[in-house]
Amino acid sequence: MPVRQKPFNGSLLCVVSILHFFCILPAHGWMKTSILWRSFRRLPQRPRMTTALSSSISFDSDHEHLFDRMERHLRESANCRLVVAVAGGGTFFASTLAATPGASSILMEAVTLYDRESFRTFTAQTSQQQEPKLQYASMHAAQRAATAAVQRALQFTVGSTTSQRPTYRALSQMPFTVGLACASQLRSEGKCTANIVAHLPHGSSVQITFSIPTYLSRRHQDLQVAHAMLTCLEYAMQLREDDYQDTISNTIWEDRLAMRLMVTKMESSGKEWTETLGHGEEGRVQIHTQSKCPVIQAAESIVTGQESVVLLVPQHEQYRVIQGSVATLPPHSLIVPGSFNPPHTGHVQLAVAAYRRLLSKTPNPVIWFELSLTNADKPALAPSVAVERIQQFWKLLPELQDYQWGVLLTNAPLFAQKIDLLYPMTGNSQRRPRPTSSNDDNDDALTFCVGTDTLVRLLDPKYYENSRERMLTTLEALPCHFVAGGRVDPKRPDVFVTGVEAVAELPAHVAAKFTLLPDFRVDISSTELRRQRDMEE
């Protein structure tokens, strides 16, 4: 007898379909977007990011990994002021960084230099000569763009000095500026290379050159360049400290590389660290560092002519070096020139008196003690001697701790040379506002603080070929202002010179360039201090 089959129950299928559509699918979609699901989903993919590149790696997972690296970098690098310049591939770096929460704390500007004229304009201040045959995807192009980027970062840092952004913040952030640049040309066939440079204001740099896999899509190639740019920036953050040599020699950072750039060779040669990397495509990282004390290196760069001026910014009882070739002086800088042999409280008190006099007209003046390592009549100052004098400023820190100050090392012994050197560093848009006082009616961009002994020499016609007319013409053309404090006449110790009589003989428009401090008096002789020091030794 045949078995009778039960008829198919269609209502049950309808119920199951409705539950699947309204309950299971939404729950699955919610799980895919949840943090927990994404964490589990990424577990098997993270190791793949550090293995050999292949077309099986999806663009989305690679991009998500870049976001993760960006977030970690922002957490670990709070003290960073970054300007990015991209010529060719690497635009994903800027867009991903800008889309990462907290990016405004480090990113100051990001520019894309696709047009050659755009590149020339961006790097105009870093090159004095035209290079018509420049390869815009070369390492040299990346170096020029990175130098221009750190220069713009310094300009933005000090140029925004206002009452809302006080000077102390600008000075503290100057050493932490970074210029990051990439020059590359992405192709689907043939050789495809990216050149990346991170330039720091004290002269160290990181350079990465690697071959981009041509089997990847155009946007995936761009994303790989962005990963390499972030790696370059991570290396640069390690170079900010003065003890970077030990940090680099003991660390490889394999896990920070976006591609599998496994270290196959590592060499050290003096000031340069070289790592030869590869995963099928060749890659190379060069870390150019300073092998000596930063202040010694700065002084040597002045004596040898590599730099004309170097800024030393004090932080945590050590000096941070800023190369003058990329630096911008903060607005309202007060220059105090001298030999500082040794620096003493008289120098500080004169600077403070001038500071207080200028404070009514200019917000937050910055005091710079300027030491010329070259002399018109004597041999250049030895770098070790210069460093010894510079270090003695720390003994005066209790008197300086309430003010923003630094040290300038220059190769300009004469005032005309100092002005020619420092005036371009002020920027045309950073001129001091015109004061209302008729005695100080000027729009000069530099202010020098001197003693009346220096003032008398400035107003002596014998230094202008014995011509008073030439003296007046020269002083009138100087784009600077002078604040002078009284000094005892070195030839007549019983005579105190205020400079009032000498300035009174000048025409009104020339006399306006001088602000006198007749009530200031500190009778301290550097010669006497040196004599006492020699007797103690």
Coordinates of C-alpha atoms in Angstrom, one line a residue:
M1 CA 0.0 0.0 0.0
P2 CA 1.6 3.2 -1.0
V3 CA 2.5 5.8 1.6
R4 CA 0.6 9.0 1.3
Q5 CA 2.9 12.1 1.5
K6 CA 1.7 15.1 3.4
P7 CA 1.1 18.2 1.4
F8 CA 3.8 20.9 1.5
N9 CA 3.1 23.6 4.1
G10 CA 3.6 26.9 2.3
S11 CA 2.7 29.0 5.3
L12 CA 5.8 27.8 7.2
L13 CA 8.1 28.9 4.3
C14 CA 6.4 32.3 4.3
V15 CA 7.0 32.7 8.1
V16 CA 10.7 31.7 7.7
S17 CA 11.2 34.1 4.8
I18 CA 9.6 37.0 6.7
L19 CA 11.8 36.4 9.8
H20 CA 14.9 36.2 7.6
F21 CA 14.1 39.4 5.8
F22 CA 13.1 41.5 8.8
C23 CA 15.3 40.1 11.6
I24 CA 18.4 38.1 10.4
L25 CA 19.5 40.4 7.5
P26 CA 19.3 43.6 9.6
A27 CA 21.1 42.0 12.5
H28 CA 23.9 40.8 10.1
G29 CA 24.2 44.3 8.6
W30 CA 24.4 45.8 12.1
M31 CA 27.1 43.3 13.1
K32 CA 29.2 44.2 10.0
T33 CA 29.2 47.8 11.0
S34 CA 29.8 47.3 14.7
I35 CA 33.2 47.9 16.2
L36 CA 33.3 44.3 17.6
W37 CA 32.6 42.7 14.2
R38 CA 35.2 45.0 12.5
S39 CA 37.8 44.1 15.1
F40 CA 37.3 40.3 14.5
R41 CA 37.1 40.9 10.8
R42 CA 40.5 42.6 10.7
L43 CA 42.3 40.0 12.7
P44 CA 43.2 37.7 9.8
Q45 CA 43.9 40.7 7.5
R46 CA 46.5 42.6 9.6
P47 CA 49.2 40.0 9.0
R48 CA 48.4 40.2 5.3
M49 CA 49.3 43.9 5.4
T50 CA 52.9 43.0 6.4
T51 CA 53.3 40.2 3.8
A52 CA 54.2 40.5 0.2
L53 CA 51.9 42.7 -1.8
S54 CA 49.5 41.0 -4.2
S55 CA 46.4 41.8 -6.1
S56 CA 44.4 39.9 -3.5
I57 CA 44.7 42.7 -1.0
S58 CA 41.6 44.8 -1.3
F59 CA 41.8 48.5 -1.6
D60 CA 39.2 49.0 1.2
S61 CA 41.1 46.9 3.7
D62 CA 44.4 48.7 2.8
H63 CA 42.7 52.1 3.1
E64 CA 41.2 51.1 6.5
H65 CA 44.6 50.1 7.7
L66 CA 45.9 53.5 6.7
F67 CA 43.2 55.1 8.8
D68 CA 44.2 53.0 11.8
R69 CA 47.9 54.0 11.4
M70 CA 46.9 57.6 11.1
E71 CA 44.8 57.5 14.3
R72 CA 47.7 55.8 16.2
H73 CA 50.2 58.4 14.8
L74 CA 48.0 61.3 16.0
R75 CA 47.8 59.9 19.5
E76 CA 51.6 59.5 19.6
S77 CA 52.7 62.7 17.9
A78 CA 50.9 65.5 19.6
N79 CA 53.8 68.0 19.2
C80 CA 54.1 68.1 15.5
R81 CA 53.3 70.9 13.0
L82 CA 53.2 69.5 9.5
V83 CA 53.1 70.8 6.0
V84 CA 52.6 68.3 3.2
A85 CA 53.5 68.7 -0.5
V86 CA 52.7 66.1 -3.1
A87 CA 53.9 66.0 -6.7
G88 CA 52.2 63.0 -8.4
G89 CA 51.1 60.1 -6.2
G90 CA 50.4 60.3 -2.5
T91 CA 47.3 62.4 -2.4
F92 CA 45.6 59.7 -0.3
F93 CA 48.0 60.7 2.6
A94 CA 46.6 64.2 2.8
S95 CA 43.0 63.3 2.3
T96 CA 43.1 60.4 4.8
L97 CA 45.0 62.6 7.4
A98 CA 42.5 65.4 7.0
A99 CA 39.6 62.9 7.5
T100 CA 41.1 61.5 10.7
P101 CA 39.8 63.0 14.0
G102 CA 42.3 65.3 15.5
A103 CA 44.2 66.0 12.3
S104 CA 43.8 69.8 12.9
S105 CA 46.3 69.5 15.8
I106 CA 49.2 68.7 13.5
L107 CA 48.3 69.4 9.9
M108 CA 48.9 73.1 8.8
E109 CA 48.7 72.8 5.0
A110 CA 48.6 70.2 2.3
V111 CA 49.3 71.1 -1.3
T112 CA 49.2 69.2 -4.6
L113 CA 51.9 70.3 -7.1
Y114 CA 50.7 68.7 -10.3
D115 CA 51.6 71.6 -12.6
R116 CA 55.3 72.4 -13.1
E117 CA 54.7 76.1 -12.5
S118 CA 52.9 75.3 -9.3
F119 CA 56.0 73.3 -8.2
R120 CA 58.3 76.2 -9.2
T121 CA 56.2 78.7 -7.3
F122 CA 56.1 76.5 -4.1
T123 CA 59.9 76.0 -4.1
A124 CA 60.9 79.4 -5.3
Q125 CA 62.3 80.5 -1.9
T126 CA 64.5 77.4 -1.5
S127 CA 66.3 77.7 -4.8
Q128 CA 68.2 80.8 -6.1
Q129 CA 68.7 79.5 -9.6
Q130 CA 66.4 78.1 -12.2
E131 CA 66.6 74.4 -13.1
P132 CA 64.9 73.9 -16.4
K133 CA 65.9 70.3 -16.6
L134 CA 64.7 69.3 -13.2
Q135 CA 63.0 65.9 -13.1
Y136 CA 59.7 66.5 -11.2
A137 CA 59.5 62.9 -10.0
S138 CA 63.1 62.7 -8.8
M139 CA 64.5 62.6 -5.3
H140 CA 66.0 66.1 -5.9
A141 CA 62.5 67.4 -6.5
A142 CA 61.2 65.8 -3.3
Q143 CA 64.1 67.3 -1.4
R144 CA 63.3 70.8 -2.7
A145 CA 59.6 70.4 -1.9
A146 CA 60.3 69.1 1.6
T147 CA 62.6 72.1 2.3
A148 CA 60.0 74.5 1.1
A149 CA 57.4 72.6 3.2
V150 CA 59.3 73.0 6.5
Q151 CA 60.0 76.6 5.6
R152 CA 56.3 77.3 5.2
A153 CA 55.6 75.4 8.5
L154 CA 57.9 77.7 10.3
Q155 CA 56.4 80.7 8.6
F156 CA 52.9 79.6 9.7
T157 CA 54.1 78.9 13.3
V158 CA 55.7 82.3 13.9
G159 CA 53.5 84.3 11.6
S160 CA 50.4 83.7 13.6
T161 CA 51.8 85.3 16.7
T162 CA 48.9 87.4 18.1
S163 CA 47.4 88.1 21.4
Q164 CA 45.2 85.0 20.9
R165 CA 48.3 82.9 20.0
P166 CA 51.1 84.1 22.3
T167 CA 54.8 84.1 21.3
Y168 CA 55.7 81.3 23.8
R169 CA 53.6 78.9 21.8
A170 CA 55.2 79.9 18.6
L171 CA 58.7 79.4 20.0
S172 CA 57.9 76.1 21.6
Q173 CA 56.5 74.7 18.3
M174 CA 59.2 75.9 16.0
P175 CA 61.5 72.9 16.7
F176 CA 58.6 70.5 16.0
T177 CA 57.8 71.6 12.5
V178 CA 58.1 69.0 9.7
G179 CA 58.1 69.3 6.0
L180 CA 56.9 66.1 4.2
A181 CA 57.1 65.9 0.4
C182 CA 56.6 63.2 -2.2
A183 CA 57.6 63.3 -5.9
S184 CA 56.4 60.3 -8.0
Q185 CA 54.9 59.3 -11.3
L186 CA 52.5 56.4 -11.2
R187 CA 52.3 54.1 -14.2
S188 CA 50.5 50.9 -15.1
E189 CA 53.6 49.5 -16.9
G190 CA 57.3 50.3 -16.9
K191 CA 59.3 51.5 -13.9
C192 CA 57.2 53.3 -11.2
T193 CA 59.2 54.9 -8.4
A194 CA 58.2 57.2 -5.5
N195 CA 60.6 59.5 -3.7
I196 CA 59.6 60.8 -0.2
V197 CA 61.5 63.2 2.1
A198 CA 60.7 64.4 5.6
H199 CA 62.8 67.5 6.5
L200 CA 63.3 68.7 10.0
P201 CA 64.2 72.3 10.9
H202 CA 67.5 71.4 12.5
G203 CA 68.8 69.8 9.3
S204 CA 68.1 66.1 9.7
S205 CA 66.0 64.3 7.1
V206 CA 64.5 61.0 6.2
Q207 CA 64.5 59.8 2.5
I208 CA 62.5 56.9 1.2
T209 CA 62.8 55.6 -2.4
F210 CA 60.9 52.5 -3.5
S211 CA 59.4 50.9 -6.6
I212 CA 55.6 50.8 -6.7
P213 CA 54.1 47.5 -7.8
T214 CA 52.7 48.1 -11.3
Y215 CA 50.1 45.3 -11.1
L216 CA 48.1 47.4 -8.6
S217 CA 45.4 49.8 -9.8
R218 CA 46.2 53.5 -10.1
R219 CA 44.4 54.4 -6.8
H220 CA 45.9 51.4 -5.0
Q221 CA 49.4 52.6 -6.1
D222 CA 48.5 56.0 -4.7
L223 CA 47.4 54.4 -1.4
Q224 CA 50.7 52.5 -1.1
V225 CA 52.6 55.8 -1.6
A226 CA 50.5 57.3 1.3
H227 CA 51.5 54.4 3.5
A228 CA 55.2 55.0 2.7
M229 CA 54.7 58.7 3.4
L230 CA 53.3 57.9 6.8
T231 CA 56.3 55.6 7.5
C232 CA 58.6 58.4 6.5
L233 CA 56.9 60.7 9.0
E234 CA 57.1 58.1 11.7
Y235 CA 60.8 57.9 11.2
A236 CA 61.1 61.7 11.3
M237 CA 59.4 61.9 14.6
Q238 CA 62.2 59.8 16.0
L239 CA 64.8 62.4 14.8
R240 CA 63.3 65.2 16.8
E241 CA 65.3 64.4 19.9
D242 CA 69.0 65.1 20.4
D243 CA 69.7 61.4 21.2
Y244 CA 68.1 60.1 18.0
Q245 CA 71.2 58.0 17.1
D246 CA 70.7 55.4 19.8
T247 CA 67.0 55.3 19.1
I248 CA 67.5 54.6 15.4
S249 CA 70.3 52.1 15.9
N250 CA 68.2 50.0 18.3
T251 CA 64.9 50.1 16.4
I252 CA 64.0 48.8 12.9
W253 CA 60.2 49.6 13.0
E254 CA 59.3 46.7 10.7
D255 CA 55.8 46.6 12.0
R256 CA 55.3 50.3 11.0
L257 CA 55.8 49.7 7.3
A258 CA 52.7 49.4 5.2
M259 CA 54.2 47.1 2.7
R260 CA 56.5 44.2 3.4
L261 CA 59.7 46.2 3.2
M262 CA 61.7 43.6 5.1
V263 CA 65.1 44.8 6.2
T264 CA 67.8 42.9 4.3
K265 CA 70.8 45.1 5.0
M266 CA 71.6 48.0 7.4
E267 CA 74.7 50.1 7.3
S268 CA 76.0 53.0 9.3
S269 CA 78.5 55.5 7.9
G270 CA 79.1 58.6 10.0
K271 CA 76.1 61.0 9.7
E272 CA 74.0 58.7 7.6
W273 CA 72.0 55.6 8.3
T274 CA 71.1 53.4 5.2
E275 CA 68.7 50.6 5.2
T276 CA 68.3 48.5 2.1
L277 CA 64.8 47.0 2.0
G278 CA 62.9 44.8 -0.4
H279 CA 59.9 42.5 -1.0
G280 CA 60.3 41.9 -4.7
E281 CA 60.4 45.6 -5.4
E282 CA 63.4 47.5 -4.3
G283 CA 63.1 50.0 -1.5
R284 CA 65.7 52.2 0.3
V285 CA 65.5 54.4 3.4
Q286 CA 68.2 56.9 4.2
I287 CA 68.3 58.8 7.5
H288 CA 70.6 61.8 7.4
T289 CA 71.5 62.8 11.0
Q290 CA 73.9 65.0 12.9
S291 CA 76.8 63.1 14.5
K292 CA 77.8 65.8 16.9
C293 CA 76.3 67.9 19.6
P294 CA 73.6 70.0 17.8
V295 CA 75.0 73.3 19.1
I296 CA 78.6 72.4 18.1
Q297 CA 77.2 71.4 14.7
A298 CA 75.4 74.7 14.4
A299 CA 78.5 76.7 15.3
E300 CA 80.6 74.8 12.8
S301 CA 78.0 75.4 10.0
I302 CA 78.5 79.2 10.6
V303 CA 82.3 79.1 10.6
T304 CA 82.4 76.9 7.5
G305 CA 79.9 79.0 5.6
Q306 CA 77.2 76.4 5.3
E307 CA 74.8 78.6 7.2
S308 CA 74.7 82.4 7.7
V309 CA 72.5 82.3 10.8
V310 CA 71.2 79.6 13.1
L311 CA 68.5 80.0 15.7
L312 CA 68.9 78.3 19.1
V313 CA 65.6 77.9 20.9
P314 CA 65.9 77.0 24.6
Q315 CA 63.6 74.1 25.8
H316 CA 63.9 72.0 28.9
E317 CA 67.5 73.3 29.6
Q318 CA 68.8 72.4 26.1
Y319 CA 68.9 74.3 22.8
R320 CA 66.8 73.3 19.8
V321 CA 68.5 74.2 16.6
I322 CA 66.6 75.9 13.7
Q323 CA 68.6 76.4 10.5
G324 CA 68.4 80.0 9.3
S325 CA 68.0 79.0 5.7
V326 CA 64.5 77.8 6.4
A327 CA 63.7 79.9 9.5
T328 CA 61.5 82.9 9.9
L329 CA 62.0 85.3 12.8
P330 CA 58.9 85.9 15.0
P331 CA 57.3 89.3 14.7
H332 CA 58.6 91.9 17.1
S333 CA 62.0 90.3 17.6
L334 CA 64.4 92.3 19.7
I335 CA 68.0 91.7 18.7
V336 CA 70.7 92.1 21.4
P337 CA 74.1 91.8 19.7
G338 CA 77.3 91.3 21.7
S339 CA 80.4 89.1 22.2
F340 CA 79.0 87.8 25.5
N341 CA 82.4 87.0 26.9
P342 CA 80.9 86.2 29.3
P343 CA 77.1 86.8 29.2
H344 CA 76.1 88.6 32.4
T345 CA 73.2 90.2 34.2
G346 CA 73.9 93.5 32.5
H347 CA 73.1 92.1 29.1
V348 CA 69.8 90.6 30.4
Q349 CA 68.7 93.8 32.3
L350 CA 69.3 95.9 29.2
A351 CA 67.3 93.5 27.1
V352 CA 64.5 93.5 29.7
A353 CA 64.5 97.3 29.9
A354 CA 64.1 97.5 26.1
Y355 CA 61.5 94.7 26.2
R356 CA 59.3 96.7 28.6
R357 CA 59.7 99.8 26.6
L358 CA 58.5 98.1 23.4
L359 CA 55.7 96.2 25.2
S360 CA 53.5 99.2 25.1
K361 CA 53.6 99.2 21.2
T362 CA 54.2 95.5 20.3
P363 CA 52.7 92.4 21.8
N364 CA 55.1 89.7 23.2
P365 CA 58.5 90.8 21.8
V366 CA 61.1 88.0 21.5
I367 CA 64.6 88.6 22.9
W368 CA 67.4 87.2 20.7
F369 CA 71.0 87.4 21.9
E370 CA 73.0 87.6 18.7
L371 CA 76.6 86.3 18.7
S372 CA 78.7 86.8 15.6
L373 CA 81.3 84.0 15.2
T374 CA 83.2 86.1 12.6
N375 CA 85.1 89.3 13.2
A376 CA 86.2 92.0 10.8
D377 CA 89.6 92.3 12.5
K378 CA 90.1 89.0 14.3
P379 CA 90.0 85.3 13.4
A380 CA 86.6 83.5 13.6
L381 CA 85.5 82.4 17.0
A382 CA 86.2 78.7 17.5
P383 CA 83.0 76.6 17.7
S384 CA 84.0 75.2 21.1
V385 CA 84.4 78.7 22.5
A386 CA 81.1 79.8 21.1
V387 CA 79.3 76.8 22.7
E388 CA 81.0 77.6 26.0
R389 CA 79.6 81.2 25.9
I390 CA 76.2 80.0 24.8
Q391 CA 75.9 77.5 27.6
Q392 CA 76.6 80.2 30.2
F393 CA 73.2 81.7 29.4
W394 CA 71.7 78.9 31.5
K395 CA 73.2 80.6 34.6
L396 CA 71.0 83.6 33.8
L397 CA 67.9 81.5 33.4
P398 CA 66.2 82.8 36.6
E399 CA 66.3 86.3 35.1
L400 CA 65.1 85.1 31.7
Q401 CA 62.5 82.5 32.6
D402 CA 59.6 85.1 32.4
Y403 CA 60.5 86.1 28.9
Q404 CA 60.7 84.5 25.5
W405 CA 64.3 84.4 24.4
G406 CA 66.8 82.6 22.2
V407 CA 70.3 82.8 20.7
L408 CA 71.3 83.8 17.2
L409 CA 74.6 82.6 15.8
T410 CA 75.6 84.7 12.7
N411 CA 78.6 85.5 10.5
A412 CA 77.8 89.2 10.5
P413 CA 80.1 91.3 12.6
L414 CA 78.9 94.7 11.2
F415 CA 75.4 96.2 11.7
A416 CA 74.9 96.6 7.9
Q417 CA 75.7 92.9 7.5
K418 CA 73.4 92.0 10.4
I419 CA 70.5 93.9 8.8
D420 CA 71.2 92.4 5.3
L421 CA 71.1 88.9 6.9
L422 CA 68.2 89.2 9.4
Y423 CA 65.8 91.5 7.6
P424 CA 64.8 89.0 4.9
M425 CA 63.9 86.6 7.7
T426 CA 61.2 88.9 9.1
G427 CA 58.9 88.7 6.0
N428 CA 57.4 91.7 4.3
S429 CA 54.0 91.1 5.9
Q430 CA 55.4 91.1 9.4
R431 CA 56.3 94.7 9.8
R432 CA 55.8 96.3 13.2
P433 CA 52.7 98.7 13.3
R434 CA 53.5 102.4 13.2
P435 CA 53.6 103.7 16.8
T436 CA 51.7 106.9 17.6
S437 CA 54.7 108.5 19.4
S438 CA 56.4 111.0 17.1
N439 CA 59.8 110.1 18.7
D440 CA 59.4 106.4 17.7
D441 CA 57.6 107.0 14.4
N442 CA 58.9 104.1 12.3
D443 CA 57.7 101.1 10.5
D444 CA 60.9 99.1 10.8
A445 CA 60.9 95.3 10.9
L446 CA 64.0 94.9 13.2
T447 CA 64.8 96.3 16.6
F448 CA 68.4 96.3 17.9
C449 CA 69.1 96.8 21.6
V450 CA 72.6 98.3 22.2
G451 CA 74.6 100.3 24.7
T452 CA 75.4 104.0 24.2
D453 CA 79.0 103.1 23.4
T454 CA 77.7 101.3 20.3
L455 CA 75.3 104.2 19.7
V456 CA 78.2 106.7 19.7
R457 CA 80.0 104.7 17.1
L458 CA 76.9 104.5 14.9
L459 CA 76.7 108.3 14.9
D460 CA 80.4 109.0 14.4
P461 CA 81.0 110.3 10.8
K462 CA 84.5 108.8 10.8
Y463 CA 82.9 105.4 10.1
Y464 CA 81.3 106.9 7.0
E465 CA 84.4 108.3 5.3
N466 CA 84.2 111.4 7.6
S467 CA 81.0 112.5 5.9
R468 CA 78.0 113.5 8.0
E469 CA 75.8 113.5 4.9
R470 CA 76.7 109.9 4.2
M471 CA 76.1 109.0 7.8
L472 CA 72.6 110.5 7.7
T473 CA 71.8 108.9 4.4
T474 CA 72.9 105.5 5.6
L475 CA 71.0 105.7 8.9
E476 CA 67.9 106.8 7.1
A477 CA 68.0 103.9 4.7
L478 CA 68.4 101.3 7.5
P479 CA 65.1 99.2 7.9
C480 CA 65.6 98.9 11.7
H481 CA 65.1 100.7 15.0
F482 CA 67.6 101.1 17.9
V483 CA 66.9 101.0 21.6
A484 CA 70.0 102.3 23.5
G485 CA 70.8 102.0 27.3
G486 CA 73.2 104.3 29.1
R487 CA 76.8 103.1 29.6
V488 CA 79.9 104.3 31.5
D489 CA 82.5 105.7 29.2
P490 CA 85.3 103.1 29.1
K491 CA 87.9 105.8 28.7
R492 CA 86.5 108.0 31.5
P493 CA 84.9 105.8 34.2
D494 CA 83.5 108.8 36.0
V495 CA 81.4 109.8 32.9
F496 CA 78.0 108.2 32.3
V497 CA 76.9 108.5 28.6
T498 CA 73.1 108.5 27.9
G499 CA 73.3 109.4 24.2
V500 CA 70.7 112.2 24.5
E501 CA 73.1 114.9 23.2
A502 CA 74.2 112.8 20.2
V503 CA 70.6 112.0 19.1
A504 CA 69.4 115.6 19.7
E505 CA 71.8 116.7 16.9
L506 CA 70.1 114.4 14.3
P507 CA 67.3 115.5 12.0
A508 CA 63.9 114.5 13.3
H509 CA 63.3 111.7 10.8
V510 CA 66.6 110.1 11.7
A511 CA 66.3 110.6 15.4
A512 CA 63.0 108.8 15.3
K513 CA 65.0 105.6 14.7
F514 CA 66.4 105.7 18.2
T515 CA 64.7 105.1 21.5
L516 CA 66.9 106.1 24.5
L517 CA 66.8 104.6 28.0
P518 CA 68.6 107.4 29.9
D519 CA 67.5 106.0 33.3
F520 CA 69.0 102.6 32.7
R521 CA 72.3 101.9 34.4
V522 CA 74.1 98.7 35.3
D523 CA 77.8 99.2 35.8
I524 CA 79.1 95.7 35.0
S525 CA 82.3 95.3 32.9
S526 CA 82.9 92.1 30.9
T527 CA 86.6 92.9 31.1
E528 CA 86.5 92.9 34.9
L529 CA 84.5 89.7 35.0
R530 CA 87.0 88.0 32.8
R531 CA 89.8 89.3 35.0
Q532 CA 88.1 87.9 38.1
R533 CA 87.5 84.6 36.4
D534 CA 91.2 84.3 35.4
M535 CA 92.3 85.1 38.9
E536 CA 90.0 82.3 40.3
E537 CA 91.4 79.8 37.8

